[in-house]
Coordinates of C-alpha atoms in Angstrom, one line a residue:
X1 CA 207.5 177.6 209.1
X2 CA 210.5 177.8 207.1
X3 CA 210.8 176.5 203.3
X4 CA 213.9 175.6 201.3
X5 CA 213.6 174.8 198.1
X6 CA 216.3 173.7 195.5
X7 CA 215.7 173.9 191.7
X8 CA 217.6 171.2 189.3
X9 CA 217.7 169.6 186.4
X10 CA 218.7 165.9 185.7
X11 CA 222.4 166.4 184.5
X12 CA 222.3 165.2 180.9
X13 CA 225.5 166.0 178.8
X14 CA 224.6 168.6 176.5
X15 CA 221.7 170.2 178.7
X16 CA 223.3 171.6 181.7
X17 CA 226.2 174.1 181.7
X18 CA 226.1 174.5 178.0
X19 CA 228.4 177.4 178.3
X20 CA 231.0 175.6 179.9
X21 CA 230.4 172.5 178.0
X22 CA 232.4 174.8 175.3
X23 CA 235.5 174.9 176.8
X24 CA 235.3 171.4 178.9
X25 CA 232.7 169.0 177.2
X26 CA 229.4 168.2 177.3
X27 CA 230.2 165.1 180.0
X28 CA 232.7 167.1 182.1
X29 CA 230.5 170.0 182.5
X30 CA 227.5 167.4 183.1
X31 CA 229.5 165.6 185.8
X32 CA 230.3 169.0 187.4
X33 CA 226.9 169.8 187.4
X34 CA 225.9 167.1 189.3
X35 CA 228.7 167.3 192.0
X36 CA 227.0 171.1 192.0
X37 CA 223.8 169.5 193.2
X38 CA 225.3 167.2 195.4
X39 CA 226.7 169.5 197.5
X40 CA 224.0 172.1 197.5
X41 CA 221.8 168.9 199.3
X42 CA 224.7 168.6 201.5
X43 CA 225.1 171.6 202.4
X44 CA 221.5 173.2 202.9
X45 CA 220.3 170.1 204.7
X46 CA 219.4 171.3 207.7
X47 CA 219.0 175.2 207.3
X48 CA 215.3 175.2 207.0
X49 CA 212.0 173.3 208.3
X50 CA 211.1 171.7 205.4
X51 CA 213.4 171.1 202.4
X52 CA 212.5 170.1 198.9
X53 CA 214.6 169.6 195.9
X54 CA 212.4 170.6 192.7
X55 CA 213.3 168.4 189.3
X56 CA 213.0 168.8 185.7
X57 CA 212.6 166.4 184.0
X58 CA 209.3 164.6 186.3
X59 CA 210.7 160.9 184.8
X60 CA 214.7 161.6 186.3
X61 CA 213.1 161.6 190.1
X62 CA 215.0 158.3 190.5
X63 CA 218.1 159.6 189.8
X64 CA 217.5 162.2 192.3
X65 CA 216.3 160.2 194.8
X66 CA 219.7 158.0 194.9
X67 CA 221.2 161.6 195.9
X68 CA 218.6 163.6 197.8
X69 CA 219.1 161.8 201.0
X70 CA 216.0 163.0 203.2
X71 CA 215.0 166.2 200.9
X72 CA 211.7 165.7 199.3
X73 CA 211.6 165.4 196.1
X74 CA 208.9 167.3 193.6
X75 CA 208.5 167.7 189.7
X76 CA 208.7 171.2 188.6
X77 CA 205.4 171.7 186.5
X78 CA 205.7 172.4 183.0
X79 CA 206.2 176.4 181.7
X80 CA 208.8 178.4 181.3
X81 CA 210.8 179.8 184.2
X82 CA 208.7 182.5 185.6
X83 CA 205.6 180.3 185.9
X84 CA 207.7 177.7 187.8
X85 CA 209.4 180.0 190.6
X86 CA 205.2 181.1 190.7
X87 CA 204.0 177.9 191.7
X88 CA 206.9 177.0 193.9
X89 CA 206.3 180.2 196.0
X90 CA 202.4 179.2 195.6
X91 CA 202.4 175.6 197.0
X92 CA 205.2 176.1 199.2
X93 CA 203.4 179.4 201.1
X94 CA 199.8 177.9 201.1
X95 CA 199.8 177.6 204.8
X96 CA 200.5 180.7 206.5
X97 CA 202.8 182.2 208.2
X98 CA 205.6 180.8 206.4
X99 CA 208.4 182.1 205.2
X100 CA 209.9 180.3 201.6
X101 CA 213.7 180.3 200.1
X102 CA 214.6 179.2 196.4
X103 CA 217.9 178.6 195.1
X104 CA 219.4 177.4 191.6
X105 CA 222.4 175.0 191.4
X106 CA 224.7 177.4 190.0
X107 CA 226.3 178.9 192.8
X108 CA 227.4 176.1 194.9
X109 CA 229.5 177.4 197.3
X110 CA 226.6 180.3 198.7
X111 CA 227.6 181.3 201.7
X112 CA 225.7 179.8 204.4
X113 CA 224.6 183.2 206.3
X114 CA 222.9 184.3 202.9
X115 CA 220.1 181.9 203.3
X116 CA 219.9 182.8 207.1
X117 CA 219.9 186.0 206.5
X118 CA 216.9 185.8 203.5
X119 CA 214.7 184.6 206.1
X120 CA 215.7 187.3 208.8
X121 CA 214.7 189.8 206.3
X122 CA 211.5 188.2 205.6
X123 CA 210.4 189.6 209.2
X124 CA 209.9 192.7 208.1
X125 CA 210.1 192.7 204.0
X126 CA 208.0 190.8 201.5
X127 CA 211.4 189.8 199.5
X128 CA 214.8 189.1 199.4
X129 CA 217.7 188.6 196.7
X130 CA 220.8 188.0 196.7
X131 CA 221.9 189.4 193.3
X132 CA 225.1 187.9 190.8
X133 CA 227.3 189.5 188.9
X134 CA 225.7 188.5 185.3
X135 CA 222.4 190.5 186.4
X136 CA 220.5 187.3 188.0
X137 CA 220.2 186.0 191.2
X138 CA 221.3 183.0 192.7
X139 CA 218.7 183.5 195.9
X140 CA 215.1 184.4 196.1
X141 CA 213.1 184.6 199.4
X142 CA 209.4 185.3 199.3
X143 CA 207.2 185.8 202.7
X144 CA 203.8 185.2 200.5
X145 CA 203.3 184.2 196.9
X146 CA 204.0 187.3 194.3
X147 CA 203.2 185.7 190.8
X148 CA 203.6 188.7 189.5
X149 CA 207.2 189.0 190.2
X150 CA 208.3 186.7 187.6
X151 CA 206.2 187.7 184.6
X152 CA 207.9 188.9 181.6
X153 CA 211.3 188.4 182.8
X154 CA 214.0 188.4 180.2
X155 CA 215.5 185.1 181.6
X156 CA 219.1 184.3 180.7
X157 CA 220.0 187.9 180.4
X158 CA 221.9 190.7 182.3
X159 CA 218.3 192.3 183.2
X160 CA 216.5 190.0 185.2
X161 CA 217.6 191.5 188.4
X162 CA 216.5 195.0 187.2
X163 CA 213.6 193.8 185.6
X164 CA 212.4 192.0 188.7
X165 CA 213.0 194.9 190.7
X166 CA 211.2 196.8 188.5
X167 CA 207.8 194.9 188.8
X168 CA 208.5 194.6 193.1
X169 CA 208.3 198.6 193.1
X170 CA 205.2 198.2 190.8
X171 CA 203.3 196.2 192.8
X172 CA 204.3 198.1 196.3
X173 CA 206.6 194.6 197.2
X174 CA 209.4 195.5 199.9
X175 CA 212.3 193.7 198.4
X176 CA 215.4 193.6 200.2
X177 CA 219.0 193.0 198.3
X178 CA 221.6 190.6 200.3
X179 CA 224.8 190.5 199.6
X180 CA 225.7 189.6 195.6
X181 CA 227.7 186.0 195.1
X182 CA 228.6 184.3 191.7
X183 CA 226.8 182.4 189.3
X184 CA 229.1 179.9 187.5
X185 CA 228.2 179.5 183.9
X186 CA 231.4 180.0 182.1
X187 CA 234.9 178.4 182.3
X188 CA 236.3 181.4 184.2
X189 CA 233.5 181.3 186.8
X190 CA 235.0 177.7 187.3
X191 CA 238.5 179.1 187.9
X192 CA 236.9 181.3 190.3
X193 CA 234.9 178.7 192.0
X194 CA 238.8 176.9 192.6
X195 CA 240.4 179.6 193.4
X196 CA 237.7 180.2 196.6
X197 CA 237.3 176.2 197.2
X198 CA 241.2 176.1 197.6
X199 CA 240.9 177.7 201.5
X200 CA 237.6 176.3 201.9
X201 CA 237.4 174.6 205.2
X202 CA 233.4 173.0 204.8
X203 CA 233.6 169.5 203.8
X204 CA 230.8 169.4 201.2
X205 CA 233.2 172.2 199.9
X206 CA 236.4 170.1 200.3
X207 CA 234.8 167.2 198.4
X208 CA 233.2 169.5 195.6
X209 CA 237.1 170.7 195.0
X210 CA 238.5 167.3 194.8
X211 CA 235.3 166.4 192.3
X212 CA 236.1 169.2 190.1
X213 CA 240.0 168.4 189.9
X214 CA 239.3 164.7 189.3
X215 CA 236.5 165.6 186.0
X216 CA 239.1 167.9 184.6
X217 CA 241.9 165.6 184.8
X218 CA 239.8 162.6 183.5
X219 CA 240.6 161.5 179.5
X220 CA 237.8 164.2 177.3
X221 CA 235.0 161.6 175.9
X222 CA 233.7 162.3 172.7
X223 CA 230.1 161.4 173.9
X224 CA 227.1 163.2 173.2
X225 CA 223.7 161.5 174.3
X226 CA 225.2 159.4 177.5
X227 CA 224.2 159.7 181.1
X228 CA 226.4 160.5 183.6

């Protein structure tokens, strides 16, 4: 069986895409995270068995819910990063054989044969990645549950890929690297983003580029503490 699994948090101004909050605004960059989650559920809907949307925080599942269309929706447990991807692989491979895909919400426009491909390489590896360019990934695929994968990761830095790859040759894990994509975090990640969404012919895609030129255009609020 074939798991998908989408981590995201509830897009409060001032919590999500802090970096780019600096150069657009708390509620811009809020707003454009949420039109990033929006069209990750469009997109991935039907690539996968089973597909859950994981959120943080547990009491924002009704504002997911008016979004996630027929994804499940699940808390993430409480912990820092490592110990969340842990129990995702860990309640989402309970029931062998099964193979299990996580994404973030940073890299919206993923190219749809990545994901296809994570789970072709899961026939014959225990992992998959598909690495960014800051030293993350934006993809993990995991064909049982390898806790100690994430341990002592040095999240939010240019090491976790190495890092992680470090503890797979540890533990004897065949991990497979896909193709690398982009993370956007930064206000030039977002010009990058455009610049690819401009010949972008998906309609989730289409949409997401029209979202993004509408925020940026909109009047800059000076709110800090409002939802979107």
């Amino acid at each position: 069986m074939r798991h998908l699994g989408l981590f995201a948090k509830y897009w409060q101004p001032g919590n999500v895409k802090t970096r780019l909050a600096r150069s657009i605004g708390p509620e811009a960059a809020a707003k454009i995270y949420r039109a990033f989650v929006a069209t990750l559920l469009t997109r991935l809907h039907s690539l996968a068995d089973e597909q859950a949307i994981w959120v943080w925080p547990p009491e924002r599942v009704s504002e997911f819910a008016a979004i996630a269309g027929h994804w499940r929706i699940a808390p993430q447990p409480e912990g820092e990063l490592g110990d969340r991807i842990a129990h995702y692989f860990a309640e989402t491979l309970r029931d062998p054989p099964a193979q299990a895909v996580l994404l973030g919400t940073d890299s919206p426009n993923v190219p749809l044969d990545r994901i296809a491909a994570a789970y072709d390489v899961l026939e014959s590896a225990d992992a998959a990645m598909v690495p960014t360019d800051d030293g993350g990934y934006c993809l993990i695929a995991c064909a049982r549950p390898m806790p100690e994968l994430f341990v002592d990761i040095p999240w939010s830095t240019g090491r976790v890929l190495s890092t992680t790859l470090a503890h797979a040759e540890a533990a004897g894990i065949r991990c497979q690297l896909l193709p690398p994509w982009y993370d956007i975090d930064e206000q030039d990640d977002l010009a990058r983003l455009q610049a690819d969404l401009l010949t972008a012919q998906e309609p989730a895609l289409v949409r997401l580029r029209e979202e993004i030129a509408a925020i940026l255009a909109a009047p800059r609020t000076s709110g800090k503490d409002s939802d979107v």
